Amino acid sequence: MESLEEFKAFIKKGHLEYRPNISVDCVIFGYRAGQLKVLLVRNKLLTSWCLPGGYIRKTETLDEAAARITKNRTGIGNLYLHQFKAFGDPNRNKTKSVDMNKLSELVELDSKQLGWLEGPTITIGFYAITDIVQAIPAPDIFSIECAWFSATDLPKLGYDHNELVREALFSMRIHLYHFPIGKNLLPEKFTLREIKEFYEAMSGKELNASNFPNKLISLGLIRKTKEKRNIGAHRSPVYYTFNKKVYEKALKEGLMLV
Amino acid sequence: MESLEEFKAFIKKGHLEYRPNISVDCVIFGYRAGQLKVLLVRNKLLTSWCLPGGYIRKTETLDEAAARITKNRTGIGNLYLHQFKAFGDPNRNKTKSVDMNKLSELVELDSKQLGWLEGPTITIGFYAITDIVQAIPAPDIFSIECAWFSATDLPKLGYDHNELVREALFSMRIHLYHFPIGKNLLPEKFTLREIKEFYEAMSGKELNASNFPNKLISLGLIRKTKEKRNIGAHRSPVYYTFNKKVYEKALKEGLMLV
């Protein structure tokens, strides 16, 4: 939303452009140096921190809606978004997550106009994993801020969004065992300790310091380079890198990482 | 639907009871003796075989809708239904899967009444796995038949239902590696050959004849009984059974079956 006029038109005529009573919400995980975070947004109309979300246009696919909405709400584009679950409890949007006083200050509320926004709404959850970058809030007149929170220590979110994050974590952690991950989240060259730390943050589990990297090596997913990191006289771990061919093949066909 | 009157009321007043433009479709997998099948339905209004599906009531959860709809359409109750994906391509229900001539013979079509059924519809896919039992079609006045088809050799289905089956198989096969399966699909006592055959039908992969059962045994998921099947003088394989405690725990907490 770039102007109040645009917002008023959305409330009044949104039913022509958007599918009523169905939305998309996105759990954007961010990784940096052993930490797993989640991106939350706060705007003037919401009473709590929420996941970035919005309505789906009648002319777009669910994937297109998720990409457009995250880009608009957070300024982050080019995410590899995975759909993980739809949420349809009839009571899920009865919570008072929208500040009706603030809403009525902005728009003269007419129950006829608001009709398409009323009633039980189903939301379709997507998740993505990105390097923690500076999220640049989009020029949305309602945005206050968008910020990273620890995935394991979130505040109470609006609607059922805490449940969405739990389910996204669950799905992401299963996905982790079947598809390669990390090429855009780790530096081009990394130590075995760094990739183990990355998988530990993602899976929420402690991994065996030698079995785990050996599995990655035996699958051909990562390979040794000739370079070492020079930390000190007796500590100079070898750098590894992803084998791009194996990685791309596994992205398509899946693998078994256990 | 038990009568034409009920159907007419559904067309005319369905928007009061059901969520518009969002449905549930269910992929019911059936297993029996090494074969994996899918249950399809055919009714008088559809031009092709389809998955059992229907609209979601405003007062029910997605899981409740999936259970009610499969019971009504196929007569099969008590299924353990897993949600796997939502499908929202704007063109997915533009295909002519409903026979409009037959529909207009039954109901005087009035574009105002049909309005809530028009426009792009999102469907939420669920799958379940059951023993192949005689599916008793519900007393739905439109049902012609409901029948099992080989999961790997399906006819061209209505809407995007072939894609739904492919995606359900993909999800079920990932689930298979993280959660126990088979307690209601195999006999109380089974041979290692039978459980291997079962997992091969489910995963669509050939499994190693000794490594695979050994993994199940080392996880404690199955255990030896003192009984043997007497096939002949030199062939009397030992019967195994699920360890119910380990099975129930793994259902809740997950496991790694690779």
mmCIF file of N, CA and C in Angstrom, chain B residues 120-229:
data_model
loop_
_atom_site.group_PDB
_atom_site.id
_atom_site.type_symbol
_atom_site.label_atom_id
_atom_site.label_comp_id
_atom_site.label_asym_id
_atom_site.label_seq_id
_atom_site.Cartn_x
_atom_site.Cartn_y
_atom_site.Cartn_z
ATOM 1 N N PRO B 120 -12.000 -18.964 -9.544
ATOM 2 C CA PRO B 120 -10.921 -19.906 -9.254
ATOM 3 C C PRO B 120 -11.049 -20.494 -7.850
ATOM 4 N N THR B 121 -10.932 -21.797 -7.773
ATOM 5 C CA THR B 121 -11.066 -22.499 -6.491
ATOM 6 C C THR B 121 -9.735 -23.115 -6.077
ATOM 7 N N ILE B 122 -9.407 -22.916 -4.819
ATOM 8 C CA ILE B 122 -8.203 -23.531 -4.253
ATOM 9 C C ILE B 122 -8.635 -24.842 -3.608
ATOM 10 N N THR B 123 -7.857 -25.893 -3.795
ATOM 11 C CA THR B 123 -8.196 -27.127 -3.087
ATOM 12 C C THR B 123 -7.044 -27.527 -2.172
ATOM 13 N N ILE B 124 -7.402 -28.100 -1.038
ATOM 14 C CA ILE B 124 -6.401 -28.560 -0.076
ATOM 15 C C ILE B 124 -6.381 -30.083 -0.125
ATOM 16 N N GLY B 125 -5.215 -30.635 -0.430
ATOM 17 C CA GLY B 125 -5.082 -32.081 -0.606
ATOM 18 C C GLY B 125 -4.769 -32.797 0.695
ATOM 19 N N PHE B 126 -5.437 -33.915 0.910
ATOM 20 C CA PHE B 126 -5.169 -34.809 2.036
ATOM 21 C C PHE B 126 -4.887 -36.197 1.469
ATOM 22 N N TYR B 127 -4.069 -36.977 2.192
ATOM 23 C CA TYR B 127 -3.960 -38.380 1.793
ATOM 24 C C TYR B 127 -4.116 -39.268 3.013
ATOM 25 N N ALA B 128 -4.510 -40.500 2.759
ATOM 26 C CA ALA B 128 -4.613 -41.501 3.819
ATOM 27 C C ALA B 128 -4.193 -42.831 3.222
ATOM 28 N N ILE B 129 -3.807 -43.763 4.081
ATOM 29 C CA ILE B 129 -3.454 -45.106 3.602
ATOM 30 C C ILE B 129 -4.327 -46.089 4.345
ATOM 31 N N THR B 130 -4.979 -46.976 3.612
ATOM 32 C CA THR B 130 -5.872 -47.934 4.256
ATOM 33 C C THR B 130 -5.668 -49.307 3.632
ATOM 34 N N ASP B 131 -6.111 -50.317 4.342
ATOM 35 C CA ASP B 131 -6.149 -51.652 3.774
ATOM 36 C C ASP B 131 -7.225 -51.602 2.685
ATOM 37 N N ILE B 132 -7.037 -52.349 1.626
ATOM 38 C CA ILE B 132 -8.063 -52.306 0.581
ATOM 39 C C ILE B 132 -9.276 -53.102 1.065
ATOM 40 N N VAL B 133 -10.302 -52.355 1.364
ATOM 41 C CA VAL B 133 -11.530 -52.993 1.808
ATOM 42 C C VAL B 133 -12.562 -52.698 0.733
ATOM 43 N N GLN B 134 -13.682 -53.295 0.836
ATOM 44 C CA GLN B 134 -14.753 -53.000 -0.099
ATOM 45 C C GLN B 134 -15.250 -51.591 0.227
ATOM 46 N N ALA B 135 -14.997 -50.616 -0.658
ATOM 47 C CA ALA B 135 -15.483 -49.256 -0.415
ATOM 48 C C ALA B 135 -16.974 -49.224 -0.713
ATOM 49 N N ILE B 136 -17.734 -48.870 0.295
ATOM 50 C CA ILE B 136 -19.189 -48.862 0.122
ATOM 51 C C ILE B 136 -19.620 -47.449 -0.245
ATOM 52 N N PRO B 137 -20.040 -47.217 -1.487
ATOM 53 C CA PRO B 137 -20.422 -45.856 -1.855
ATOM 54 C C PRO B 137 -21.543 -45.354 -0.943
ATOM 55 N N ALA B 138 -21.427 -44.103 -0.535
ATOM 56 C CA ALA B 138 -22.435 -43.505 0.330
ATOM 57 C C ALA B 138 -23.721 -43.308 -0.472
ATOM 58 N N PRO B 139 -24.848 -43.175 0.220
ATOM 59 C CA PRO B 139 -26.108 -43.012 -0.500
ATOM 60 C C PRO B 139 -26.240 -41.605 -1.083
ATOM 61 N N ASP B 140 -25.317 -41.288 -1.993
ATOM 62 C CA ASP B 140 -25.298 -39.994 -2.641
ATOM 63 C C ASP B 140 -25.997 -40.200 -3.979
ATOM 64 N N ILE B 141 -27.008 -39.407 -4.270
ATOM 65 C CA ILE B 141 -27.812 -39.675 -5.470
ATOM 66 C C ILE B 141 -27.012 -39.541 -6.765
ATOM 67 N N PHE B 142 -25.830 -38.924 -6.690
ATOM 68 C CA PHE B 142 -25.051 -38.738 -7.915
ATOM 69 C C PHE B 142 -23.983 -39.795 -8.143
ATOM 70 N N SER B 143 -23.703 -40.589 -7.109
ATOM 71 C CA SER B 143 -22.627 -41.574 -7.237
ATOM 72 C C SER B 143 -22.953 -42.635 -8.273
ATOM 73 N N ILE B 144 -21.987 -42.948 -9.114
ATOM 74 C CA ILE B 144 -22.127 -44.094 -9.994
ATOM 75 C C ILE B 144 -21.311 -45.232 -9.410
ATOM 76 N N GLU B 145 -20.029 -44.949 -9.151
ATOM 77 C CA GLU B 145 -19.217 -45.995 -8.533
ATOM 78 C C GLU B 145 -17.972 -45.403 -7.903
ATOM 79 N N CYS B 146 -17.336 -46.207 -7.103
ATOM 80 C CA CYS B 146 -16.059 -45.803 -6.538
ATOM 81 C C CYS B 146 -15.190 -47.051 -6.560
ATOM 82 N N ALA B 147 -13.961 -46.901 -7.093
ATOM 83 C CA ALA B 147 -13.156 -48.087 -7.392
ATOM 84 C C ALA B 147 -11.669 -47.826 -7.192
ATOM 85 N N TRP B 148 -10.928 -48.927 -6.967
ATOM 86 C CA TRP B 148 -9.479 -48.842 -6.761
ATOM 87 C C TRP B 148 -8.739 -48.935 -8.091
ATOM 88 N N PHE B 149 -7.762 -48.049 -8.277
ATOM 89 C CA PHE B 149 -6.919 -48.048 -9.477
ATOM 90 C C PHE B 149 -5.460 -48.142 -9.042
ATOM 91 N N SER B 150 -4.648 -48.775 -9.859
ATOM 92 C CA SER B 150 -3.213 -48.861 -9.551
ATOM 93 C C SER B 150 -2.619 -47.453 -9.463
ATOM 94 N N ALA B 151 -1.879 -47.190 -8.376
ATOM 95 C CA ALA B 151 -1.338 -45.844 -8.134
ATOM 96 C C ALA B 151 -0.375 -45.415 -9.230
ATOM 97 N N THR B 152 0.229 -46.384 -9.904
ATOM 98 C CA THR B 152 1.227 -46.039 -10.920
ATOM 99 C C THR B 152 0.650 -46.093 -12.333
ATOM 100 N N ASP B 153 -0.649 -46.332 -12.449
ATOM 101 C CA ASP B 153 -1.241 -46.426 -13.788
ATOM 102 C C ASP B 153 -2.680 -45.897 -13.740
ATOM 103 N N LEU B 154 -2.801 -44.588 -13.520
ATOM 104 C CA LEU B 154 -4.125 -43.982 -13.377
ATOM 105 C C LEU B 154 -4.651 -43.473 -14.720
ATOM 106 N N PRO B 155 -5.964 -43.435 -14.891
ATOM 107 C CA PRO B 155 -6.514 -42.794 -16.090
ATOM 108 C C PRO B 155 -6.330 -41.273 -15.981
ATOM 109 N N LYS B 156 -6.693 -40.540 -17.013
ATOM 110 C CA LYS B 156 -6.664 -39.077 -16.971
ATOM 111 C C LYS B 156 -7.824 -38.646 -16.077
ATOM 112 N N LEU B 157 -7.503 -37.983 -14.968
ATOM 113 C CA LEU B 157 -8.526 -37.594 -13.996
ATOM 114 C C LEU B 157 -9.060 -36.191 -14.275
ATOM 115 N N GLY B 158 -10.166 -35.844 -13.650
ATOM 116 C CA GLY B 158 -10.738 -34.502 -13.773
ATOM 117 C C GLY B 158 -9.861 -33.467 -13.081
ATOM 118 N N TYR B 159 -10.099 -32.205 -13.404
ATOM 119 C CA TYR B 159 -9.346 -31.078 -12.812
ATOM 120 C C TYR B 159 -7.835 -31.351 -12.878
ATOM 121 N N ASP B 160 -7.137 -31.030 -11.776
ATOM 122 C CA ASP B 160 -5.686 -31.283 -11.705
ATOM 123 C C ASP B 160 -5.404 -32.479 -10.803
ATOM 124 N N HIS B 161 -6.346 -33.442 -10.782
ATOM 125 C CA HIS B 161 -6.240 -34.519 -9.796
ATOM 126 C C HIS B 161 -5.075 -35.476 -10.031
ATOM 127 N N ASN B 162 -4.592 -35.598 -11.292
ATOM 128 C CA ASN B 162 -3.383 -36.417 -11.476
ATOM 129 C C ASN B 162 -2.202 -35.782 -10.750
ATOM 130 N N GLU B 163 -2.122 -34.460 -10.798
ATOM 131 C CA GLU B 163 -1.039 -33.761 -10.083
ATOM 132 C C GLU B 163 -1.190 -33.967 -8.572
ATOM 133 N N LEU B 164 -2.426 -33.934 -8.078
ATOM 134 C CA LEU B 164 -2.640 -34.159 -6.645
ATOM 135 C C LEU B 164 -2.113 -35.533 -6.222
ATOM 136 N N VAL B 165 -2.373 -36.549 -7.045
ATOM 137 C CA VAL B 165 -1.909 -37.898 -6.695
ATOM 138 C C VAL B 165 -0.381 -37.939 -6.682
ATOM 139 N N ARG B 166 0.257 -37.334 -7.690
ATOM 140 C CA ARG B 166 1.731 -37.292 -7.727
ATOM 141 C C ARG B 166 2.299 -36.617 -6.476
ATOM 142 N N GLU B 167 1.715 -35.509 -6.090
ATOM 143 C CA GLU B 167 2.215 -34.779 -4.922
ATOM 144 C C GLU B 167 1.927 -35.546 -3.627
ATOM 145 N N ALA B 168 0.806 -36.248 -3.575
ATOM 146 C CA ALA B 168 0.478 -37.055 -2.390
ATOM 147 C C ALA B 168 1.493 -38.188 -2.245
ATOM 148 N N LEU B 169 1.845 -38.830 -3.360
ATOM 149 C CA LEU B 169 2.841 -39.910 -3.341
ATOM 150 C C LEU B 169 4.176 -39.375 -2.839
ATOM 151 N N PHE B 170 4.565 -38.208 -3.350
ATOM 152 C CA PHE B 170 5.832 -37.585 -2.961
ATOM 153 C C PHE B 170 5.858 -37.337 -1.449
ATOM 154 N N SER B 171 4.776 -36.758 -0.915
ATOM 155 C CA SER B 171 4.720 -36.455 0.519
ATOM 156 C C SER B 171 4.676 -37.720 1.360
ATOM 157 N N MET B 172 3.870 -38.685 0.917
ATOM 158 C CA MET B 172 3.744 -39.933 1.668
ATOM 159 C C MET B 172 5.100 -40.620 1.741
ATOM 160 N N ARG B 173 5.868 -40.573 0.637
ATOM 161 C CA ARG B 173 7.161 -41.258 0.597
ATOM 162 C C ARG B 173 8.209 -40.581 1.468
ATOM 163 N N ILE B 174 8.088 -39.287 1.685
ATOM 164 C CA ILE B 174 8.998 -38.620 2.624
ATOM 165 C C ILE B 174 8.574 -38.965 4.059
ATOM 166 N N HIS B 175 7.285 -38.925 4.303
ATOM 167 C CA HIS B 175 6.721 -39.244 5.622
ATOM 168 C C HIS B 175 7.172 -40.630 6.098
ATOM 169 N N LEU B 176 7.197 -41.542 5.141
ATOM 170 C CA LEU B 176 7.557 -42.948 5.358
ATOM 171 C C LEU B 176 8.901 -43.133 6.060
ATOM 172 N N TYR B 177 9.824 -42.202 5.827
ATOM 173 C CA TYR B 177 11.146 -42.321 6.405
ATOM 174 C C TYR B 177 11.225 -41.734 7.804
ATOM 175 N N HIS B 178 10.169 -41.073 8.232
ATOM 176 C CA HIS B 178 10.226 -40.376 9.521
ATOM 177 C C HIS B 178 9.200 -40.862 10.527
ATOM 178 N N PHE B 179 8.208 -41.620 10.041
ATOM 179 C CA PHE B 179 7.170 -42.105 10.941
ATOM 180 C C PHE B 179 6.880 -43.565 10.638
ATOM 181 N N PRO B 180 6.539 -44.344 11.685
ATOM 182 C CA PRO B 180 6.249 -45.760 11.442
ATOM 183 C C PRO B 180 4.935 -45.895 10.674
ATOM 184 N N ILE B 181 4.797 -46.973 9.972
ATOM 185 C CA ILE B 181 3.617 -47.198 9.150
ATOM 186 C C ILE B 181 3.422 -48.706 9.039
ATOM 187 N N GLY B 182 2.196 -49.132 8.854
ATOM 188 C CA GLY B 182 1.970 -50.544 8.558
ATOM 189 C C GLY B 182 1.145 -51.319 9.565
ATOM 190 N N LYS B 183 0.952 -50.740 10.768
ATOM 191 C CA LYS B 183 0.284 -51.521 11.810
ATOM 192 C C LYS B 183 -1.143 -51.939 11.408
ATOM 193 N N ASN B 184 -1.844 -51.126 10.674
ATOM 194 C CA ASN B 184 -3.195 -51.514 10.264
ATOM 195 C C ASN B 184 -3.236 -52.054 8.836
ATOM 196 N N LEU B 185 -2.060 -52.158 8.224
ATOM 197 C CA LEU B 185 -2.016 -52.550 6.819
ATOM 198 C C LEU B 185 -1.416 -53.932 6.622
ATOM 199 N N LEU B 186 -0.657 -54.379 7.626
ATOM 200 C CA LEU B 186 -0.084 -55.726 7.574
ATOM 201 C C LEU B 186 -0.835 -56.580 8.593
ATOM 202 N N PRO B 187 -0.806 -57.909 8.408
ATOM 203 C CA PRO B 187 -1.437 -58.759 9.434
ATOM 204 C C PRO B 187 -0.700 -58.606 10.774
ATOM 205 N N GLU B 188 -1.330 -58.997 11.856
ATOM 206 C CA GLU B 188 -0.738 -58.918 13.197
ATOM 207 C C GLU B 188 0.673 -59.521 13.217
ATOM 208 N N LYS B 189 0.838 -60.661 12.552
ATOM 209 C CA LYS B 189 2.160 -61.303 12.433
ATOM 210 C C LYS B 189 2.518 -61.402 10.958
ATOM 211 N N PHE B 190 3.751 -61.052 10.655
ATOM 212 C CA PHE B 190 4.164 -61.011 9.248
ATOM 213 C C PHE B 190 5.606 -61.486 9.122
ATOM 214 N N THR B 191 5.983 -61.906 7.942
ATOM 215 C CA THR B 191 7.377 -62.308 7.714
ATOM 216 C C THR B 191 8.177 -61.078 7.277
ATOM 217 N N LEU B 192 9.507 -61.197 7.346
ATOM 218 C CA LEU B 192 10.364 -60.081 6.908
ATOM 219 C C LEU B 192 10.143 -59.798 5.423
ATOM 220 N N ARG B 193 9.834 -60.847 4.671
ATOM 221 C CA ARG B 193 9.578 -60.663 3.247
ATOM 222 C C ARG B 193 8.316 -59.812 3.034
ATOM 223 N N GLU B 194 7.309 -60.058 3.868
ATOM 224 C CA GLU B 194 6.058 -59.296 3.733
ATOM 225 C C GLU B 194 6.240 -57.817 4.067
ATOM 226 N N ILE B 195 7.010 -57.523 5.123
ATOM 227 C CA ILE B 195 7.163 -56.110 5.483
ATOM 228 C C ILE B 195 8.070 -55.399 4.474
ATOM 229 N N LYS B 196 9.030 -56.116 3.919
ATOM 230 C CA LYS B 196 9.877 -55.528 2.872
ATOM 231 C C LYS B 196 9.019 -55.219 1.623
ATOM 232 N N GLU B 197 8.171 -56.161 1.266
ATOM 233 C CA GLU B 197 7.283 -55.996 0.105
ATOM 234 C C GLU B 197 6.355 -54.787 0.309
ATOM 235 N N PHE B 198 5.891 -54.653 1.546
ATOM 236 C CA PHE B 198 5.014 -53.528 1.893
ATOM 237 C C PHE B 198 5.747 -52.195 1.708
ATOM 238 N N TYR B 199 6.955 -52.093 2.270
ATOM 239 C CA TYR B 199 7.722 -50.853 2.146
ATOM 240 C C TYR B 199 8.137 -50.586 0.700
ATOM 241 N N GLU B 200 8.321 -51.640 -0.063
ATOM 242 C CA GLU B 200 8.675 -51.439 -1.478
ATOM 243 C C GLU B 200 7.491 -50.865 -2.254
ATOM 244 N N ALA B 201 6.292 -51.374 -1.967
ATOM 245 C CA ALA B 201 5.097 -50.844 -2.648
ATOM 246 C C ALA B 201 4.891 -49.376 -2.262
ATOM 247 N N MET B 202 5.120 -49.064 -0.981
ATOM 248 C CA MET B 202 4.909 -47.701 -0.495
ATOM 249 C C MET B 202 5.952 -46.741 -1.063
ATOM 250 N N SER B 203 7.223 -47.154 -1.025
ATOM 251 C CA SER B 203 8.291 -46.226 -1.403
ATOM 252 C C SER B 203 8.536 -46.210 -2.903
ATOM 253 N N GLY B 204 8.052 -47.228 -3.601
ATOM 254 C CA GLY B 204 8.309 -47.306 -5.034
ATOM 255 C C GLY B 204 9.765 -47.645 -5.348
ATOM 256 N N LYS B 205 10.480 -48.189 -4.344
ATOM 257 C CA LYS B 205 11.905 -48.516 -4.507
ATOM 258 C C LYS B 205 12.174 -49.957 -4.119
ATOM 259 N N GLU B 206 13.191 -50.555 -4.749
ATOM 260 C CA GLU B 206 13.627 -51.876 -4.296
ATOM 261 C C GLU B 206 14.482 -51.701 -3.059
ATOM 262 N N LEU B 207 14.251 -52.516 -2.055
ATOM 263 C CA LEU B 207 15.002 -52.380 -0.805
ATOM 264 C C LEU B 207 15.909 -53.589 -0.618
ATOM 265 N N ASN B 208 16.997 -53.365 0.089
ATOM 266 C CA ASN B 208 17.942 -54.443 0.357
ATOM 267 C C ASN B 208 17.296 -55.480 1.293
ATOM 268 N N ALA B 209 17.366 -56.751 0.891
ATOM 269 C CA ALA B 209 16.631 -57.813 1.589
ATOM 270 C C ALA B 209 17.077 -58.024 3.033
ATOM 271 N N SER B 210 18.328 -57.688 3.364
ATOM 272 C CA SER B 210 18.721 -57.883 4.764
ATOM 273 C C SER B 210 18.913 -56.558 5.497
ATOM 274 N N ASN B 211 19.543 -55.555 4.836
ATOM 275 C CA ASN B 211 19.751 -54.272 5.513
ATOM 276 C C ASN B 211 18.450 -53.658 5.987
ATOM 277 N N PHE B 212 17.420 -53.702 5.104
ATOM 278 C CA PHE B 212 16.187 -53.006 5.443
ATOM 279 C C PHE B 212 15.494 -53.587 6.671
ATOM 280 N N PRO B 213 15.244 -54.923 6.705
ATOM 281 C CA PRO B 213 14.615 -55.460 7.924
ATOM 282 C C PRO B 213 15.500 -55.285 9.162
ATOM 283 N N ASN B 214 16.831 -55.374 8.977
ATOM 284 C CA ASN B 214 17.728 -55.195 10.132
ATOM 285 C C ASN B 214 17.571 -53.809 10.748
ATOM 286 N N LYS B 215 17.349 -52.825 9.899
ATOM 287 C CA LYS B 215 17.163 -51.459 10.389
ATOM 288 C C LYS B 215 15.888 -51.379 11.254
ATOM 289 N N LEU B 216 14.828 -51.998 10.776
ATOM 290 C CA LEU B 216 13.574 -52.015 11.544
ATOM 291 C C LEU B 216 13.767 -52.718 12.886
ATOM 292 N N ILE B 217 14.538 -53.794 12.857
ATOM 293 C CA ILE B 217 14.779 -54.561 14.086
ATOM 294 C C ILE B 217 15.651 -53.751 15.049
ATOM 295 N N SER B 218 16.718 -53.105 14.493
ATOM 296 C CA SER B 218 17.624 -52.358 15.384
ATOM 297 C C SER B 218 16.943 -51.126 15.977
ATOM 298 N N LEU B 219 15.967 -50.589 15.283
ATOM 299 C CA LEU B 219 15.193 -49.466 15.841
ATOM 300 C C LEU B 219 14.202 -49.948 16.909
ATOM 301 N N GLY B 220 14.027 -51.276 16.972
ATOM 302 C CA GLY B 220 13.084 -51.838 17.937
ATOM 303 C C GLY B 220 11.638 -51.756 17.466
ATOM 304 N N LEU B 221 11.449 -51.412 16.196
ATOM 305 C CA LEU B 221 10.096 -51.192 15.686
ATOM 306 C C LEU B 221 9.355 -52.512 15.456
ATOM 307 N N ILE B 222 10.105 -53.552 15.075
ATOM 308 C CA ILE B 222 9.500 -54.888 14.930
ATOM 309 C C ILE B 222 10.326 -55.872 15.754
ATOM 310 N N ARG B 223 9.675 -56.931 16.192
ATOM 311 C CA ARG B 223 10.413 -57.952 16.950
ATOM 312 C C ARG B 223 9.939 -59.358 16.567
ATOM 313 N N LYS B 224 10.861 -60.286 16.743
ATOM 314 C CA LYS B 224 10.630 -61.694 16.425
ATOM 315 C C LYS B 224 9.561 -62.285 17.328
ATOM 316 N N THR B 225 8.714 -63.157 16.810
ATOM 317 C CA THR B 225 7.830 -63.937 17.679
ATOM 318 C C THR B 225 8.413 -65.366 17.710
ATOM 319 N N LYS B 226 7.756 -66.255 18.448
ATOM 320 C CA LYS B 226 8.272 -67.630 18.490
ATOM 321 C C LYS B 226 7.627 -68.503 17.406
ATOM 322 N N GLU B 227 6.749 -67.865 16.633
ATOM 323 C CA GLU B 227 6.048 -68.659 15.612
ATOM 324 C C GLU B 227 6.725 -68.582 14.251
ATOM 325 N N LYS B 228 6.497 -69.633 13.479
ATOM 326 C CA LYS B 228 7.019 -69.671 12.111
ATOM 327 C C LYS B 228 5.892 -70.007 11.156
ATOM 328 N N ARG B 229 6.042 -69.547 9.949
ATOM 329 C CA ARG B 229 5.092 -69.967 8.920
ATOM 330 C C ARG B 229 5.646 -71.255 8.313
#
